[in-house]
CSV table of C-alpha atoms in Angstrom, one decimal:
chain,number,residue,atom,x,y,z
A,297,MET,CA,0.0,-10.1,-27.9
A,298,ILE,CA,3.3,-9.0,-26.5
A,299,TYR,CA,2.4,-7.0,-23.4
A,300,PHE,CA,5.0,-4.4,-22.4
A,301,ASP,CA,2.6,-2.0,-20.6
A,302,ASN,CA,3.1,-3.3,-17.1
A,303,ALA,CA,3.7,0.2,-15.7
A,304,ALA,CA,0.0,0.9,-16.5
A,305,THR,CA,-1.2,-2.4,-15.1
A,306,SER,CA,0.4,-5.8,-14.8
A,307,TYR,CA,-0.8,-8.5,-17.2
A,308,PRO,CA,-1.3,-11.4,-17.2
A,309,LYS,CA,-2.0,-11.9,-13.5
A,310,PRO,CA,-0.8,-15.1,-11.8
A,311,HIS,CA,-3.3,-17.9,-12.1
A,312,GLN,CA,-3.8,-17.8,-8.3
A,313,VAL,CA,-5.4,-14.4,-8.8
A,314,ALA,CA,-8.1,-15.7,-11.1
A,315,LYS,CA,-8.6,-18.6,-8.7
A,316,ALA,CA,-9.2,-16.2,-5.9
A,317,ALA,CA,-11.9,-14.5,-7.9
A,318,ASN,CA,-13.7,-17.7,-8.2
A,319,MET,CA,-13.2,-18.3,-4.5
A,320,TYR,CA,-14.8,-14.9,-3.7
A,321,PHE,CA,-18.0,-15.9,-5.5
A,322,SER,CA,-18.3,-19.2,-3.6
A,323,ARG,CA,-17.0,-18.2,-0.2
A,324,PHE,CA,-16.7,-14.5,0.4
A,325,GLY,CA,-19.9,-12.9,-1.0
A,326,ALA,CA,-21.0,-11.3,2.2
A,327,ASN,CA,-20.2,-7.8,3.5
A,328,PRO,CA,-17.2,-7.9,5.8
A,329,GLY,CA,-17.2,-6.1,9.1
A,330,ARG,CA,-21.0,-5.7,9.1
A,331,GLY,CA,-22.5,-9.0,10.1
A,332,GLY,CA,-22.1,-11.8,12.6
A,333,TYR,CA,-23.0,-14.7,10.5
A,334,LYS,CA,-20.4,-17.2,9.2
A,335,MET,CA,-19.9,-15.8,5.7
A,336,SER,CA,-19.6,-12.2,6.9
A,337,LEU,CA,-17.0,-13.2,9.5
A,338,GLU,CA,-15.1,-15.3,6.9
A,339,THR,CA,-15.1,-12.5,4.5
A,340,ALA,CA,-13.8,-10.1,7.2
A,341,GLU,CA,-11.1,-12.7,7.9
A,342,MET,CA,-10.1,-12.8,4.2
A,343,VAL,CA,-9.9,-9.0,4.2
A,344,TYR,CA,-7.8,-9.1,7.3
A,345,SER,CA,-5.5,-11.7,5.9
A,346,CYS,CA,-4.8,-9.5,2.9
A,347,ARG,CA,-3.8,-6.7,5.4
A,348,GLU,CA,-1.4,-9.2,6.9
A,349,SER,CA,0.1,-10.1,3.6
A,350,ILE,CA,0.6,-6.5,2.6
A,351,CYS,CA,2.2,-5.8,6.0
A,352,ARG,CA,4.6,-8.8,5.5
A,353,LEU,CA,5.6,-7.5,2.0
A,354,VAL,CA,6.5,-3.9,3.1
A,355,ARG,CA,7.4,-4.7,6.7
A,356,GLY,CA,4.4,-2.8,8.0
A,357,GLN,CA,4.2,-2.6,11.8
A,358,SER,CA,0.6,-3.4,12.1
A,359,THR,CA,-2.4,-4.6,10.2
A,360,ASP,CA,-4.4,-1.6,11.2
A,361,HIS,CA,-1.9,0.5,9.3
A,362,VAL,CA,-3.2,-0.9,6.0
A,363,VAL,CA,-6.0,1.1,4.4
A,364,PHE,CA,-7.7,-0.3,1.3
A,365,THR,CA,-8.3,2.2,-1.4
A,366,GLN,CA,-9.7,2.3,-5.0
A,367,ASN,CA,-6.2,2.8,-6.5
A,368,CYS,CA,-2.9,4.5,-5.8
A,369,THR,CA,-4.4,7.9,-6.7
A,370,HIS,CA,-7.0,7.5,-4.0
A,371,ALA,CA,-4.4,6.5,-1.5
A,372,LEU,CA,-2.3,9.6,-2.4
A,373,ASN,CA,-5.3,11.9,-2.1
A,374,LEU,CA,-6.2,10.5,1.4
A,375,ALA,CA,-2.6,11.1,2.6
A,376,ILE,CA,-1.9,14.4,0.9
A,377,LYS,CA,-5.2,16.0,1.8
A,378,GLY,CA,-5.3,14.3,5.2
A,379,VAL,CA,-2.1,16.1,6.1
A,380,MET,CA,-2.4,19.4,4.1
A,381,LEU,CA,-6.0,20.4,4.5
A,382,GLY,CA,-4.9,22.2,7.6
A,383,GLY,CA,-2.7,24.4,5.5
A,384,GLY,CA,1.1,24.7,5.3
A,385,HIS,CA,3.7,23.8,2.7
A,386,MET,CA,4.6,20.6,0.9
A,387,ILE,CA,7.4,19.6,-1.4
A,388,ILE,CA,7.0,17.3,-4.4
A,389,SER,CA,9.6,16.2,-7.0
A,390,ASP,CA,9.8,17.1,-10.7
A,391,LEU,CA,9.1,13.5,-11.6
A,392,GLU,CA,5.7,13.3,-10.1
A,393,HIS,CA,2.6,11.8,-11.7
A,394,ASN,CA,-0.5,13.9,-11.7
A,395,SER,CA,-1.8,11.8,-8.9
A,396,VAL,CA,0.6,13.8,-6.6
A,397,ALA,CA,0.9,17.0,-8.6
A,398,ARG,CA,-2.8,17.6,-9.1
A,399,PRO,CA,-3.9,17.3,-5.4
A,400,ALA,CA,-1.0,19.6,-4.6
A,401,GLN,CA,-2.1,22.1,-7.3
A,402,THR,CA,-5.7,21.8,-6.2
A,403,LEU,CA,-4.8,22.6,-2.6
A,404,ALA,CA,-2.8,25.6,-3.9
A,405,ASP,CA,-5.6,26.8,-6.2
A,406,GLN,CA,-8.0,26.7,-3.3
A,407,GLY,CA,-5.6,28.7,-1.1
A,408,ILE,CA,-5.3,25.9,1.4
A,409,ALA,CA,-1.7,24.9,1.1
A,410,GLU,CA,1.4,25.8,-0.9
A,411,PHE,CA,3.9,23.5,-2.6
A,412,SER,CA,7.4,23.6,-4.2
A,413,ILE,CA,8.9,21.3,-6.8
A,414,ALA,CA,12.3,19.9,-6.1
A,415,LYS,CA,14.6,19.2,-9.0
A,416,THR,CA,16.0,15.6,-9.2
A,417,TYR,CA,19.3,14.6,-10.6
A,418,ASN,CA,21.2,11.5,-11.5
A,419,ASP,CA,23.4,12.3,-8.5
A,420,ASP,CA,21.5,11.3,-5.4
A,421,ASP,CA,23.4,13.8,-3.3
A,422,ARG,CA,22.2,16.7,-5.4
A,423,THR,CA,18.6,15.4,-5.3
A,424,VAL,CA,18.6,15.2,-1.6
A,425,GLN,CA,20.1,18.7,-1.3
A,426,SER,CA,17.5,19.9,-3.7
A,427,PHE,CA,14.7,18.8,-1.3
A,428,LYS,CA,16.6,20.2,1.6
A,429,SER,CA,16.9,23.6,0.1
A,430,LEU,CA,13.1,23.9,-0.3
A,431,ILE,CA,12.3,23.1,3.3
A,432,ARG,CA,10.4,25.9,5.1
A,433,SER,CA,9.4,26.4,8.7
A,434,ASP,CA,5.8,25.4,7.7
A,435,THR,CA,6.7,22.4,5.5
A,436,LYS,CA,4.5,19.6,6.7
A,437,LEU,CA,5.0,17.0,4.0
A,438,ILE,CA,7.4,15.7,1.3
A,439,ALA,CA,5.6,13.7,-1.3
A,440,CYS,CA,7.7,12.0,-3.9
A,441,THR,CA,7.6,9.1,-6.2
A,442,HIS,CA,9.8,6.1,-5.4
A,443,ALA,CA,10.4,5.5,-9.1
A,444,SER,CA,9.4,7.6,-12.2
A,445,ASN,CA,6.5,6.1,-14.1
A,446,VAL,CA,8.0,7.5,-17.3
A,447,PHE,CA,11.7,7.1,-17.1
A,448,GLY,CA,12.1,4.5,-14.4
A,449,TYR,CA,14.5,6.5,-12.3
A,450,VAL,CA,14.5,5.5,-8.6
A,451,LEU,CA,14.7,8.4,-6.1
A,452,PRO,CA,16.6,8.1,-2.8
A,453,VAL,CA,13.5,8.2,-0.7
A,454,GLU,CA,15.2,6.9,2.4
A,455,ARG,CA,17.6,9.9,2.4
A,456,ILE,CA,14.8,12.3,1.5
A,457,ALA,CA,12.7,10.9,4.4
A,458,ARG,CA,15.6,11.8,6.8
A,459,VAL,CA,15.5,15.3,5.5
A,460,ALA,CA,11.7,15.4,6.1
A,461,HIS,CA,12.0,14.1,9.6
A,462,GLU,CA,15.0,16.3,10.6
A,463,ASN,CA,12.8,19.2,9.8
A,464,GLY,CA,9.6,18.0,11.4
A,465,ALA,CA,7.8,17.0,8.2
A,466,LEU,CA,6.2,13.7,7.2
A,467,MET,CA,7.3,11.6,4.3
A,468,LEU,CA,5.0,10.2,1.6
A,469,VAL,CA,6.2,7.8,-1.0
A,470,ASP,CA,4.3,7.1,-4.2
A,471,ALA,CA,5.1,3.4,-4.7
A,472,ALA,CA,2.9,2.9,-7.8
A,473,GLN,CA,5.9,1.6,-9.8
A,474,SER,CA,7.9,0.1,-7.0
A,475,ALA,CA,5.6,-1.9,-4.8
A,476,GLY,CA,6.0,-5.6,-5.5
A,477,VAL,CA,9.2,-4.7,-7.6
A,478,LEU,CA,11.6,-3.1,-5.2
A,479,ASP,CA,12.3,-4.2,-1.7
A,480,ILE,CA,10.4,-1.9,0.6
A,481,ASP,CA,10.7,-1.6,4.4
A,482,VAL,CA,8.5,1.2,5.5
A,483,SER,CA,10.0,1.4,9.0
A,484,ARG,CA,13.7,1.3,8.0
A,485,MET,CA,13.1,3.7,5.1
A,486,GLY,CA,11.2,6.2,7.3
A,487,ILE,CA,8.1,6.2,5.2
A,488,ASP,CA,5.1,7.7,7.0
A,489,PHE,CA,2.7,7.2,4.1
A,490,LEU,CA,3.3,4.5,1.5
A,491,CYS,CA,0.8,4.6,-1.4
A,492,ALA,CA,0.6,1.8,-3.9
A,493,ALA,CA,-1.6,0.5,-6.7
A,494,GLY,CA,-3.0,-3.0,-6.2
A,495,HIS,CA,-3.1,-3.8,-9.9
A,496,LYS,CA,0.6,-3.2,-10.9
A,497,GLY,CA,3.5,-4.9,-9.1
A,498,LEU,CA,1.2,-6.3,-6.4
A,499,MET,CA,-0.5,-8.3,-9.2
A,500,GLY,CA,-4.1,-7.6,-8.0
A,501,PRO,CA,-7.0,-6.4,-10.1
A,502,THR,CA,-7.7,-2.8,-11.1
A,503,GLY,CA,-9.9,-1.0,-8.6
A,504,THR,CA,-7.5,-1.8,-5.7
A,505,GLY,CA,-4.9,0.2,-3.9
A,506,VAL,CA,-3.4,0.6,-0.5
A,507,LEU,CA,-2.3,3.3,1.9
A,508,ILE,CA,0.1,2.1,4.5
A,509,THR,CA,0.6,4.4,7.4
A,510,SER,CA,1.2,4.5,11.2
A,511,LYS,CA,0.0,8.1,11.2
A,512,GLY,CA,-3.6,7.5,10.2
A,513,ASP,CA,-5.0,8.7,13.4
A,514,SER,CA,-3.8,12.2,12.7
A,515,LEU,CA,-5.1,12.4,9.2
A,516,ARG,CA,-8.1,14.5,8.3
A,517,THR,CA,-10.7,12.5,6.4
A,518,ILE,CA,-11.8,13.5,3.0
A,519,MET,CA,-14.7,11.0,3.0
A,520,GLU,CA,-16.9,9.9,5.8
A,521,GLY,CA,-19.6,7.3,6.2
A,522,GLY,CA,-20.4,3.8,7.4
A,523,THR,CA,-17.6,1.8,8.8
A,524,GLY,CA,-19.5,-1.0,10.5
A,525,SER,CA,-18.4,0.3,13.9
A,526,SER,CA,-19.5,2.8,16.5
A,527,SER,CA,-22.7,3.4,14.4
A,528,ILE,CA,-24.4,5.4,17.2
A,529,MET,CA,-21.9,8.2,16.6
A,530,LEU,CA,-22.4,10.7,13.9
A,531,SER,CA,-18.8,11.7,14.0
A,532,GLN,CA,-16.3,9.6,12.0
A,533,PRO,CA,-14.6,6.9,14.2
A,534,GLU,CA,-11.0,7.4,15.1
A,535,GLU,CA,-9.9,3.8,14.7
A,536,MET,CA,-7.7,2.9,11.8
A,537,PRO,CA,-8.1,1.6,9.2
A,538,GLU,CA,-11.9,1.8,9.2
A,539,ARG,CA,-11.6,5.6,9.7
A,540,MET,CA,-10.3,5.9,6.2
A,541,GLU,CA,-12.4,3.1,4.6
A,542,SER,CA,-16.0,4.4,4.7
A,543,GLY,CA,-18.4,2.3,2.7
A,544,THR,CA,-18.1,-1.4,1.8
A,545,VAL,CA,-14.6,-2.2,0.7
A,546,ASN,CA,-13.9,-3.9,-2.6
A,547,THR,CA,-13.9,-7.5,-1.3
A,548,LEU,CA,-13.6,-9.1,-4.7
A,549,GLY,CA,-10.6,-6.9,-5.5
A,550,ILE,CA,-9.1,-7.5,-2.0
A,551,CYS,CA,-9.5,-11.3,-2.4
A,552,MET,CA,-7.6,-11.2,-5.7
A,553,LEU,CA,-5.1,-8.7,-4.3
A,554,LYS,CA,-4.2,-11.0,-1.5
A,555,ALA,CA,-3.5,-13.8,-4.0
A,556,GLY,CA,-1.3,-11.3,-6.0
A,557,VAL,CA,0.6,-10.1,-3.0
A,558,ASP,CA,1.1,-13.7,-1.8
A,559,TYR,CA,2.4,-14.6,-5.2
A,560,VAL,CA,4.9,-11.7,-5.0
A,561,ILE,CA,6.0,-12.8,-1.5
A,562,SER,CA,6.5,-16.4,-2.7
A,563,GLU,CA,8.5,-15.4,-5.8
A,564,GLY,CA,10.4,-12.6,-3.9
A,565,THR,CA,10.8,-9.1,-5.2
A,566,THR,CA,14.5,-9.7,-5.8
A,567,GLY,CA,13.8,-12.4,-8.3
A,568,ILE,CA,10.9,-10.5,-10.0
A,569,TYR,CA,12.9,-7.3,-10.2
A,570,GLY,CA,16.0,-9.0,-11.4
A,571,HIS,CA,14.1,-10.7,-14.2
A,572,GLU,CA,12.2,-7.6,-15.3
A,573,LEU,CA,15.4,-5.4,-15.2
A,574,GLU,CA,17.3,-7.9,-17.3
A,575,LEU,CA,14.7,-7.7,-20.0
A,576,ILE,CA,14.6,-3.9,-20.0
A,577,ARG,CA,18.4,-3.8,-20.1
A,578,TYR,CA,18.3,-6.1,-23.1
A,579,ILE,CA,15.8,-3.8,-24.8
A,580,TYR,CA,17.9,-0.8,-23.9
A,581,ASP,CA,21.1,-2.3,-25.3
A,582,ASN,CA,19.4,-3.1,-28.5
A,583,LEU,CA,17.7,0.3,-28.9
A,584,SER,CA,20.9,2.1,-28.1
A,585,ASN,CA,22.5,0.5,-31.1
A,586,MET,CA,19.8,1.5,-33.5
A,587,LYS,CA,20.3,4.8,-35.3
A,588,GLY,CA,17.2,6.9,-35.1
A,589,VAL,CA,16.2,5.8,-31.6
A,590,MET,CA,16.4,8.5,-28.9
A,591,LEU,CA,16.8,7.2,-25.3
A,592,TYR,CA,16.4,9.6,-22.4
A,593,THR,CA,18.1,7.8,-19.5
A,594,GLY,CA,21.3,5.9,-18.8
A,595,LYS,CA,21.4,2.1,-19.0
A,596,PRO,CA,18.9,0.7,-16.4
A,597,SER,CA,20.9,-0.5,-13.4
A,598,ALA,CA,19.8,-2.3,-10.3
A,599,GLY,CA,18.6,0.0,-7.5
A,600,LYS,CA,18.7,3.0,-9.8
A,601,TYR,CA,15.9,2.1,-12.2
A,602,VAL,CA,12.7,0.1,-12.2
A,603,PRO,CA,11.9,-1.8,-15.4
A,604,VAL,CA,10.5,1.2,-17.2
A,605,LEU,CA,12.1,2.7,-20.3
A,606,SER,CA,11.1,5.7,-22.4
A,607,PHE,CA,12.3,6.4,-26.0
A,608,ASN,CA,11.3,7.9,-29.3
A,609,VAL,CA,11.8,7.2,-32.9
A,610,GLU,CA,13.3,10.3,-34.5
A,611,GLY,CA,10.9,12.2,-36.6
A,612,MET,CA,7.9,10.1,-35.4
A,613,PRO,CA,5.3,11.2,-32.8
A,614,ALA,CA,5.3,8.8,-29.9
A,615,GLU,CA,1.6,7.9,-30.5
A,616,GLU,CA,2.4,6.9,-34.0
A,617,THR,CA,5.2,4.6,-32.9
A,618,VAL,CA,2.8,3.1,-30.4
A,619,GLU,CA,0.1,2.6,-33.1
A,620,ARG,CA,2.5,0.9,-35.4
A,621,LEU,CA,3.6,-1.4,-32.6
A,622,ALA,CA,-0.1,-2.2,-31.8
A,623,ARG,CA,-0.6,-3.2,-35.4
A,624,MET,CA,2.2,-5.7,-34.8
A,625,ASN,CA,0.4,-6.9,-31.7
A,626,ILE,CA,2.8,-5.3,-29.2
A,627,ALA,CA,1.3,-3.3,-26.4
A,628,VAL,CA,3.2,-0.3,-25.0
A,629,ARG,CA,2.0,3.2,-24.0
A,630,GLY,CA,2.8,6.6,-25.6
A,631,GLY,CA,2.1,10.2,-24.7
A,632,LEU,CA,2.7,12.0,-21.4
A,633,HIS,CA,1.8,9.1,-19.1
A,634,CYS,CA,-0.1,11.6,-16.8
A,635,SER,CA,3.3,13.0,-15.9
A,636,PRO,CA,3.8,16.4,-17.5
A,637,LEU,CA,6.3,17.4,-14.9
A,638,ALA,CA,8.6,14.5,-15.8
A,639,HIS,CA,8.3,15.2,-19.5
A,640,THR,CA,9.0,18.9,-18.9
A,641,LYS,CA,12.1,17.9,-17.1
A,642,MET,CA,13.3,15.7,-20.0
A,643,GLY,CA,12.2,18.1,-22.7
A,644,THR,CA,9.6,15.6,-24.1
A,645,LEU,CA,6.5,17.5,-23.1
A,646,LYS,CA,5.6,18.3,-26.7
A,647,GLY,CA,5.2,14.8,-28.1
A,648,GLY,CA,5.7,12.6,-25.1
A,649,THR,CA,7.6,9.3,-25.3
A,650,VAL,CA,7.0,5.6,-26.0
A,651,ARG,CA,7.2,3.7,-22.7
A,652,VAL,CA,8.1,0.1,-22.5
A,653,SER,CA,7.6,-1.6,-19.1
A,654,THR,CA,8.4,-5.3,-18.6
A,655,GLY,CA,6.6,-7.7,-16.3
A,656,SER,CA,7.4,-10.9,-14.5
A,657,SER,CA,5.8,-13.1,-17.2
A,658,ASN,CA,7.7,-11.5,-20.1
A,659,ASN,CA,10.6,-13.3,-21.7
A,660,PHE,CA,13.6,-12.6,-23.9
A,661,LYS,CA,11.9,-13.9,-27.0
A,662,GLU,CA,9.3,-11.2,-26.6
A,663,ALA,CA,12.0,-8.6,-25.9
A,664,GLY,CA,13.7,-9.7,-29.1
A,665,SER,CA,10.5,-9.4,-31.1
A,666,PHE,CA,10.0,-5.9,-29.7
A,667,CYS,CA,13.5,-4.8,-30.8
A,668,ARG,CA,12.9,-6.3,-34.3
A,669,ALA,CA,9.6,-4.4,-34.5
A,670,ILE,CA,11.3,-1.1,-33.7
A,671,HIS,CA,14.0,-2.0,-36.3
A,672,LYS,CA,11.3,-2.6,-38.8
A,673,ILE,CA,9.6,0.8,-38.0
A,674,LEU,CA,13.0,2.5,-38.5
A,675,LEU,CA,13.4,0.9,-41.9
A,676,SER,CA,9.9,1.9,-43.1
B,209,MET,CA,-17.9,-6.4,36.5
B,210,ARG,CA,-17.5,-3.7,33.9
B,211,PHE,CA,-14.8,-1.2,33.3
B,212,ALA,CA,-13.8,1.1,30.5
B,213,CYS,CA,-10.5,0.8,28.8
B,214,SER,CA,-9.1,4.3,29.2
B,215,ALA,CA,-6.4,5.7,26.8
B,216,THR,CA,-4.7,7.2,29.8
B,217,TRP,CA,-4.6,4.0,31.8
B,218,MET,CA,-1.0,2.8,31.8
B,219,PRO,CA,-0.4,-0.5,33.5
B,220,ASP,CA,2.9,-2.2,34.2
B,221,ILE,CA,3.4,-4.1,31.0
B,222,THR,CA,6.8,-5.5,31.8
B,223,ARG,CA,5.2,-8.8,32.4
B,224,VAL,CA,2.1,-10.7,31.4
B,225,LEU,CA,0.0,-12.1,34.3
B,226,PRO,CA,-0.1,-15.8,34.6
B,227,LEU,CA,-3.2,-17.4,33.1
B,228,ALA,CA,-5.8,-19.2,35.1
B,229,TYR,CA,-5.9,-22.0,32.6
B,230,ASN,CA,-3.8,-25.0,31.8
B,231,ASP,CA,-2.7,-26.0,28.3
B,232,ASP,CA,-6.0,-27.7,27.5
B,233,MET,CA,-7.8,-24.5,28.3
B,234,GLU,CA,-9.3,-25.9,31.4
B,235,PRO,CA,-9.3,-23.7,34.5
B,236,THR,CA,-6.6,-24.7,37.0
B,237,ARG,CA,-7.8,-26.0,40.3
B,238,GLY,CA,-9.0,-23.3,42.7
B,239,GLU,CA,-8.5,-20.5,40.2
B,240,THR,CA,-11.2,-18.2,38.9
B,241,MET,CA,-12.9,-19.4,35.8
B,242,GLU,CA,-13.5,-16.2,33.9
B,243,THR,CA,-14.5,-15.4,30.4
B,244,THR,CA,-13.5,-11.9,29.4
B,245,ILE,CA,-15.7,-10.2,26.9
B,246,ALA,CA,-13.8,-7.5,25.1
B,247,VAL,CA,-15.9,-5.1,23.0
B,248,MET,CA,-13.5,-4.3,20.2
B,249,SER,CA,-13.2,-0.9,18.4
B,250,SER,CA,-13.6,-2.5,15.0
B,251,VAL,CA,-13.6,-5.8,13.1
B,252,THR,CA,-9.9,-5.2,12.3
B,253,HIS,CA,-9.0,-4.7,15.9
B,254,ALA,CA,-11.1,-7.8,16.8
B,255,MET,CA,-9.0,-9.9,14.5
B,256,LYS,CA,-5.8,-8.2,15.5
B,257,GLY,CA,-6.7,-8.9,19.1
B,258,ARG,CA,-7.5,-12.5,18.3
B,259,GLY,CA,-4.1,-13.0,16.6
B,260,ALA,CA,-2.3,-11.3,19.5
B,261,LEU,CA,-4.0,-13.6,22.0
B,262,GLU,CA,-3.1,-16.6,19.9
B,263,ARG,CA,0.6,-15.7,20.1
B,264,TYR,CA,0.3,-15.9,23.8
B,265,GLY,CA,-1.5,-19.2,23.7
B,266,ILE,CA,-4.9,-17.8,24.6
B,267,ARG,CA,-8.0,-18.9,22.7
B,268,SER,CA,-10.8,-16.5,21.8
B,269,ALA,CA,-13.8,-16.4,19.6
B,270,MET,CA,-15.0,-13.5,17.6
B,271,GLU,CA,-18.7,-12.7,17.3
B,272,ARG,CA,-21.0,-9.8,16.6
B,273,ASN,CA,-21.8,-7.7,19.7
B,274,LYS,CA,-25.4,-8.6,20.8
B,275,SER,CA,-26.1,-7.3,24.2
B,276,TYR,CA,-23.4,-5.0,25.6
B,277,GLY,CA,-25.1,-1.7,25.4
B,278,ILE,CA,-26.2,0.6,22.6
B,279,SER,CA,-23.1,2.8,23.0
B,280,GLU,CA,-21.2,-0.2,21.7
B,281,SER,CA,-23.6,-1.0,18.9
B,282,CYS,CA,-22.3,-2.3,15.6
B,283,ALA,CA,-19.2,-3.8,17.2
B,284,TYR,CA,-17.5,-7.1,17.4
B,285,ILE,CA,-16.6,-8.8,20.7
B,286,LEU,CA,-14.0,-11.3,21.6
B,287,ARG,CA,-15.0,-14.0,24.0
B,288,ILE,CA,-11.7,-14.8,25.7
B,289,GLN,CA,-10.7,-17.6,28.0
B,290,ALA,CA,-8.5,-15.6,30.2
B,291,ASN,CA,-8.7,-13.0,33.0
B,292,PRO,CA,-9.2,-9.4,31.9
B,293,ALA,CA,-6.0,-8.1,33.4
B,294,THR,CA,-4.0,-10.5,31.2
B,295,VAL,CA,-6.0,-9.6,28.2
B,296,ARG,CA,-5.7,-5.9,28.8
B,297,GLU,CA,-1.9,-6.2,29.2
B,298,ILE,CA,-1.6,-8.1,26.0
B,299,PHE,CA,-3.8,-5.7,24.1
B,300,ILE,CA,-1.8,-2.7,25.2
B,301,ARG,CA,1.4,-4.4,24.4
B,302,GLU,CA,0.2,-5.3,20.9
B,303,GLY,CA,-1.6,-2.0,20.1
B,304,VAL,CA,-5.0,-3.6,20.0
B,305,LYS,CA,-7.8,-1.1,20.6
B,306,VAL,CA,-10.7,-2.1,22.9
B,307,LYS,CA,-13.8,-0.2,23.9
B,308,SER,CA,-14.6,-2.0,27.1
B,309,PHE,CA,-14.2,-5.3,29.0
B,310,THR,CA,-16.9,-7.4,30.7
B,311,VAL,CA,-16.2,-10.4,32.8
B,312,GLU,CA,-18.4,-13.4,32.9
B,313,GLY,CA,-18.1,-16.5,35.1
B,314,GLY,CA,-17.2,-17.5,38.7
B,315,LYS,CA,-15.2,-19.9,40.8
B,316,GLY,CA,-14.0,-23.0,39.1
């Protein structure tokens, strides 16, 4: 199989990740942060070392700023609702995934908070201005994706964060498509909440995600329960990250996630991103020369795009193109990619698009096979 | 001796107090041999604290809290070979959260 669905989840994982799964069963089977015996302490140390690795990757200031979640959506909900349950106004972009748009819409439907949608443009200045124009006196949060999961476009989050902070708001970045791909420095970029999936660019397994924040103490909780600490109290402990991690964390997932993150650190995001972008550019160049293929963005360039590309074959529903590719043993994703806002913006809401997303283990031979497969579909 | 670590307590953290131990973790002659027991706010802060102490060359051991009061139940402690003032300064400097300190030991 040629796997070009890395924006959904990365595959295959580095061999170190599978090895870590085996190590979990032999060494880290106990509950971390709950016991005092050797295996429990060692499991807690493993979990902690994963926090350290994640901190290193995104230049987090402290290990207690790393909250393990079930996925990126979970991390986004913790942060968005943690800030907005007290009411107020938030701004999201017109490229957001439903993982941002739906919590915002739900808060609005419940009469708790309001939100506005900022238009994005190819011109970063216009995008920043767009966010700025929507700021209100009660704006508490700007939540925006670092990179579109459909069209790959990278937003100027550092500049948008400055707009947020100049106006007393907090900045949340959905790094589902950028963590482990783009270089991220949460402090320098002014990111108050960084939400990432563990199973995409971070190379961990599904069922893992992270929220990285130095503002955790101020968040309202949306789930309470056992944290392994201060058990005498019925109120939720204040200390991060346990405050946001009620219940036993996914130790198997975290063990594998650590191996994935360590792999990304050792390979370097520059190298991984460069390779993946070269492949997507190769595909873009080939598709742009094929009559009957509709592309929706400019040529993917470094810093402007992540290795995600959307297209359609003229006169063919996206899902049919995907199905034909699947019959040729090529895995891509069609439809709306849980991002109706982005498809509305691009005028592709009706049928969606075919999305190709390259990964670190893909190669030019596979990219060539993919382009020949599209050519074949066009000829049929 | 027992004292709470208050959030409003603001020591002079411009310097770290000298340790009462030599490089081999033996008490220096005539100094107080103390073991500081720090009841940590969580397992994460226990490990964060241990790492912070290591960076200052101070050895510590983490274990489950066994006998330091029910109000601190379900907690982890660090058994630290250094005086509490030193530990406290390092923890404040490094953002490590502690519930309380207890000191064990006497003259060396």
